[in-house]
Structures are given as C-alpha cells and as structure tokens.
Short mmCIF file of C-alpha atoms in Angstrom, two decimals:
data_model
loop_
_atom_site.label_atom_id
_atom_site.label_comp_id
_atom_site.label_asym_id
_atom_site.label_seq_id
_atom_site.Cartn_x
_atom_site.Cartn_y
_atom_site.Cartn_z
CA ALA P 1 0.80 -19.78 4.15
CA GLN P 2 -2.46 -18.30 5.11
CA SER P 3 -4.65 -16.52 2.70
CA VAL P 4 -7.97 -14.62 2.31
CA ALA P 5 -10.48 -14.25 -0.77
CA GLN P 6 -13.14 -11.93 -1.36
CA PRO P 7 -14.56 -12.79 -4.57
CA GLU P 8 -16.56 -9.70 -5.01
CA ASP P 9 -15.02 -6.09 -5.91
CA GLN P 10 -18.53 -4.49 -5.16
CA VAL P 11 -21.87 -5.36 -3.88
CA ASN P 12 -24.84 -3.26 -4.26
CA VAL P 13 -28.02 -3.60 -2.23
CA ALA P 14 -31.21 -1.80 -2.10
CA GLU P 15 -31.78 -0.08 1.62
CA GLY P 16 -33.80 -2.29 3.63
CA ASN P 17 -32.63 -5.42 1.98
CA PRO P 18 -30.31 -8.05 3.53
CA LEU P 19 -26.72 -7.98 2.69
CA THR P 20 -23.95 -10.45 2.28
CA VAL P 21 -20.35 -9.68 1.89
CA LYS P 22 -18.58 -12.93 1.12
CA CYS P 23 -14.93 -14.28 2.24
CA THR P 24 -12.91 -17.72 2.05
CA TYR P 25 -10.12 -18.14 3.98
CA SER P 26 -6.98 -20.60 3.68
CA VAL P 27 -4.74 -21.65 6.88
CA SER P 28 -2.84 -24.78 7.96
CA GLY P 29 -4.13 -24.49 11.44
CA ASN P 30 -7.36 -23.40 12.92
CA PRO P 31 -8.60 -19.66 12.04
CA TYR P 32 -8.81 -16.77 13.63
CA LEU P 33 -11.13 -14.55 11.44
CA PHE P 34 -12.09 -10.94 11.48
CA TRP P 35 -14.15 -8.35 9.57
CA TYR P 36 -13.12 -4.44 9.37
CA VAL P 37 -14.89 -1.57 7.59
CA GLN P 38 -13.17 1.41 6.13
CA TYR P 39 -15.22 4.54 5.59
CA PRO P 40 -13.81 7.21 3.24
CA ASN P 41 -10.25 8.92 4.09
CA ARG P 42 -10.41 6.72 7.48
CA GLY P 43 -8.76 3.64 9.19
CA LEU P 44 -10.04 0.42 9.37
CA GLN P 45 -12.55 -0.27 12.30
CA PHE P 46 -13.11 -3.16 13.73
CA LEU P 47 -16.62 -5.02 13.21
CA LEU P 48 -16.49 -8.73 14.47
CA LYS P 49 -14.11 -11.73 15.27
CA TYR P 50 -14.37 -15.51 15.12
CA ILE P 51 -12.15 -17.34 17.42
CA THR P 52 -13.94 -20.45 18.68
CA GLY P 53 -17.23 -21.71 19.68
CA ASP P 54 -20.73 -20.38 17.78
CA ASN P 55 -20.27 -20.39 14.29
CA LEU P 56 -22.64 -17.10 14.07
CA VAL P 57 -20.66 -14.12 15.31
CA LYS P 58 -22.59 -10.94 16.32
CA GLY P 59 -21.08 -7.61 16.00
CA SER P 60 -20.97 -3.85 15.81
CA TYR P 61 -23.88 -2.10 13.94
CA GLY P 62 -25.96 -4.80 13.61
CA PHE P 63 -23.48 -7.00 11.67
CA GLU P 64 -22.81 -10.50 11.89
CA ALA P 65 -21.14 -13.14 10.54
CA GLU P 66 -21.25 -17.07 9.88
CA PHE P 67 -18.30 -19.08 9.89
CA ASN P 68 -18.48 -22.37 7.79
CA LYS P 69 -15.54 -24.83 8.39
CA SER P 70 -16.33 -27.07 5.79
CA GLN P 71 -16.60 -24.40 3.16
CA THR P 72 -13.70 -22.24 4.59
CA SER P 73 -16.25 -19.17 4.58
CA PHE P 74 -16.72 -16.34 6.79
CA HIS P 75 -19.85 -14.33 5.09
CA LEU P 76 -20.60 -10.94 6.70
CA LYS P 77 -24.29 -10.32 7.05
CA LYS P 78 -26.89 -7.99 7.96
CA PRO P 79 -30.27 -8.34 7.80
CA SER P 80 -31.75 -4.80 6.72
CA ALA P 81 -29.05 -2.43 5.00
CA LEU P 82 -28.85 1.00 5.91
CA VAL P 83 -27.38 3.87 3.48
CA SER P 84 -24.79 4.54 5.99
CA ASP P 85 -23.35 0.77 5.83
CA SER P 86 -21.98 2.23 2.43
CA ALA P 87 -17.73 1.49 2.67
CA LEU P 88 -15.13 -1.04 2.36
CA TYR P 89 -14.99 -4.27 3.93
CA PHE P 90 -12.05 -6.10 4.76
CA CYS P 91 -11.92 -9.86 5.93
CA ALA P 92 -8.96 -11.08 7.36
CA VAL P 93 -7.52 -13.98 8.97
CA ARG P 94 -5.03 -15.49 11.38
CA ASP P 95 -3.52 -18.88 11.39
CA SER P 96 -3.61 -20.43 14.93
CA LYS P 97 -0.05 -21.95 13.85
CA GLY P 98 1.30 -18.60 13.08
CA GLY P 99 3.92 -17.58 15.48
CA TYR P 100 3.74 -13.85 15.51
CA GLN P 101 0.12 -12.56 15.26
CA LYS P 102 0.33 -12.07 11.53
CA VAL P 103 -2.76 -11.26 9.91
CA THR P 104 -3.46 -11.50 6.09
CA PHE P 105 -6.16 -9.28 4.81
CA GLY P 106 -8.38 -9.56 1.96
CA ILE P 107 -8.63 -7.16 -0.75
CA GLY P 108 -11.76 -5.84 0.11
CA THR P 109 -15.55 -5.37 -1.11
CA LYS P 110 -16.92 -2.32 -1.71
CA LEU P 111 -20.57 -1.96 -0.49
CA GLN P 112 -22.74 0.36 -2.09
CA VAL P 113 -26.42 0.68 -0.45
CA ILE P 114 -29.15 2.22 -2.65
CA PRO P 115 -31.63 4.71 -1.30
CA ASN W 1 -8.04 8.35 24.84
CA ALA W 2 -6.82 9.12 21.66
CA GLY W 3 -5.98 5.38 20.20
CA VAL W 4 -3.36 5.29 17.35
CA THR W 5 -2.14 8.57 15.92
CA GLN W 6 -0.48 9.10 12.93
CA THR W 7 1.59 12.01 11.39
CA PRO W 8 1.68 13.52 9.34
CA LYS W 9 -1.73 13.10 7.37
CA PHE W 10 -0.51 13.76 3.58
CA GLN W 11 3.03 14.00 2.01
CA VAL W 12 4.50 14.58 -1.23
CA LEU W 13 8.31 13.89 -1.75
CA LYS W 14 10.35 13.83 -5.04
CA THR W 15 12.20 10.58 -6.07
CA GLY W 16 15.09 10.34 -3.80
CA GLN W 17 14.03 12.06 -0.65
CA SER W 18 13.75 10.54 2.49
CA MET W 19 11.14 10.88 5.36
CA THR W 20 9.89 9.16 8.58
CA LEU W 21 6.02 8.29 9.37
CA GLN W 22 5.36 8.58 12.76
CA CYS W 23 3.06 6.50 15.04
CA ALA W 24 1.70 6.51 18.61
CA GLN W 25 -0.63 4.42 20.54
CA ASP W 26 -1.90 5.32 23.92
CA MET W 27 -3.38 2.14 24.93
CA ASN W 28 -0.50 0.19 26.35
CA HIS W 29 -0.68 -2.31 23.16
CA ASN W 30 2.21 -4.64 22.86
CA SER W 31 2.15 -5.26 18.79
CA MET W 32 2.25 -2.65 16.50
CA TYR W 33 2.26 -2.97 12.66
CA TRP W 34 2.91 -0.95 9.25
CA TYR W 35 0.90 -1.52 6.42
CA ARG W 36 0.20 -0.15 3.39
CA GLN W 37 -2.85 -0.06 1.09
CA ASP W 38 -3.02 0.14 -2.65
CA PRO W 39 -6.20 -0.09 -4.86
CA GLY W 40 -7.00 -3.76 -5.67
CA MET W 41 -4.30 -4.81 -3.42
CA GLY W 42 -5.64 -4.93 0.12
CA LEU W 43 -3.56 -4.28 2.79
CA ARG W 44 -0.33 -5.29 2.87
CA LEU W 45 1.98 -5.78 5.74
CA ILE W 46 5.51 -4.11 5.73
CA TYR W 47 7.15 -4.56 9.15
CA TYR W 48 5.72 -5.49 12.61
CA SER W 49 6.83 -5.14 16.07
CA ALA W 50 5.62 -8.05 18.55
CA SER W 51 6.94 -6.09 21.42
CA GLU W 52 9.17 -3.18 22.36
CA GLY W 53 12.48 -4.00 21.32
CA THR W 54 11.73 -6.05 18.55
CA THR W 55 11.10 -5.46 14.78
CA ASP W 56 10.22 -8.13 11.76
CA LYS W 57 9.88 -7.86 8.16
CA GLY W 58 6.53 -8.33 6.68
CA GLU W 59 5.19 -9.03 3.17
CA VAL W 60 6.99 -5.83 1.54
CA PRO W 61 9.65 -4.82 3.69
CA ASN W 62 11.98 -3.76 0.55
CA GLY W 63 12.86 0.43 0.54
CA TYR W 64 11.55 0.57 4.16
CA ASN W 65 13.08 0.56 7.79
CA VAL W 66 11.45 0.87 11.23
CA SER W 67 12.13 1.87 14.77
CA ARG W 68 10.22 0.94 17.72
CA LEU W 69 11.15 3.85 19.69
CA ASN W 70 9.58 2.75 22.81
CA LYS W 71 6.22 0.90 23.79
CA ARG W 72 4.06 3.59 22.36
CA GLU W 73 5.71 4.49 19.24
CA PHE W 74 6.49 3.01 15.82
CA SER W 75 8.09 5.07 13.23
CA LEU W 76 8.46 4.12 9.33
CA ARG W 77 11.43 5.54 7.53
CA LEU W 78 11.85 5.63 3.82
CA GLU W 79 15.23 6.33 2.90
CA SER W 80 15.23 7.14 -0.69
CA ALA W 81 11.29 7.62 -1.74
CA ALA W 82 10.49 5.94 -5.38
CA PRO W 83 7.15 6.30 -7.13
CA SER W 84 6.08 2.85 -6.35
CA GLN W 85 6.06 4.09 -2.89
CA THR W 86 2.99 6.27 -3.67
CA SER W 87 0.35 4.50 -1.29
CA VAL W 88 -1.68 5.19 2.10
CA TYR W 89 0.21 4.07 5.01
CA PHE W 90 -1.59 2.78 7.97
CA CYS W 91 -0.04 2.13 11.43
CA ALA W 92 -2.01 -0.43 13.65
CA SER W 93 -1.57 -1.57 17.34
CA MET W 94 -2.96 -4.96 18.95
CA SER W 95 -2.82 -5.62 22.62
CA GLY W 96 -1.68 -9.17 24.01
CA VAL W 97 0.61 -11.88 22.58
CA GLU W 98 -1.04 -15.31 23.53
CA VAL W 99 -4.88 -13.98 23.26
CA VAL W 100 -6.47 -13.49 19.86
CA ASN W 101 -7.68 -9.45 19.83
CA GLU W 102 -8.28 -7.01 16.82
CA GLN W 103 -6.16 -4.49 15.58
CA PHE W 104 -6.71 -0.67 16.23
CA PHE W 105 -5.88 1.53 13.08
CA GLY W 106 -4.95 5.02 12.92
CA PRO W 107 -6.20 7.39 10.25
CA GLY W 108 -3.69 7.11 7.63
CA THR W 109 -0.97 8.93 5.90
CA ARG W 110 -1.34 9.63 2.02
CA LEU W 111 2.04 9.63 0.33
CA THR W 112 2.85 10.60 -2.97
CA VAL W 113 6.09 10.19 -4.53
CA LEU W 114 6.92 12.13 -7.92
#
C-alpha cells in the first residue's frame, strides 16, 4: 500500500528566509510525487511533480522540490519566503504499480510566513 | 474555461436527509474523483471514475453513491446523511490514463449534517 507522511503540522518561517516543508513516502514500485497548495476556502492547486529524471524539480511560484530515493523523501523548498506563501501544503504520491491512478495525499502542513 | 465547478458551495442537512453534490469539468478529462477533507486527516478518496461509464470505490465509500453521467459530469449522492459526513467535499479531474498528470480541483462544497 502506498502512503505519505508530512511530519510537521505547521511550519513557521520569517519572510525572506528559506523554507522547507517535509514529505516522506512509501510505495512498492516507483513513486510519482506531487505537491499541491490550498489557500483558505479554495480547492487544491498543483505546484509541481516528480516522475523521473532530475532529482530537483522546479514548479510554480518559485517553489522547488528535491527527490531523494534513498531517504524516500520529497521535500518542498523555496529560497525566499513571501507572506503570500502562507497556506496549507499537501504532498501526494502515486505508485507506478497502481492500476487506476490512485493518488494518496498527506495530511497537510500549514505554512505560516511571518512578516 | 471554467475548469472544475461544484455545486452547491454550502449545504446544511438534517440527519437522514439526502442530497446530491454536482461536479462538472470542461477540460475533456477522462478521470474524475470525489474526496472529503477533514481536519488532521488530509484528503481521503471516496469514489473515482477512471473513464466515462466506470466508477470504483475509494478509501471511504460507505454512505455514498456516485454517477458518471457523461464525460463532463460526476455526481456524489448522500442517501441518508449522518453527522459523520460533515466535511468539505472536493471534486477533481485528471486527463489521460497512461501518462502521469496532476489533478485539477474544484472549489469545494462545505457540508454540515446536524
């Protein structure tokens, strides 16, 4: 069975500082990994994905994520946080051996960027 | 291009009442999904439809039914609502079957069951 863990309920970072939101996963095949962001009272929006290739993936709004196969991690990063980045972030995984595109989401990490 | 739309945005039901949540997408996507979002539990898959004419159970299907009316529309029905179904419901769609694509989400329906 596939699973995703987001170990931090909340991450606080000062504006202008780098941010990291952590994600680890478990799959039986190869992982397809996603990050989504949810602003208050909105649906989820896609940020970036890893399928294969370069371990560093760049996405929307200056976000990037690093895939680490040995640590089974896919941490979301941004070099300089903005107050407008404050939102709920979800990591998600799909197993390459999954037969029906089932995607498993983590419980979410609330990012608070402090002015 | 409206993307994924959901109706209604808010709904309050009494225990035992029924209702249908509507979802439509205009992106010609094959796959559609219904999730519920609860605090501390993330998103949990209720039902999905890999293509028009097919539906399958997800992680938490009890108490729900779905209909893939056509390629655009995927509805979720609560036959006899219970307080445990108080949640925010999201519909999502995704293109393709073999390729790995991201999901597009609707704005959600906030449902309260009293």
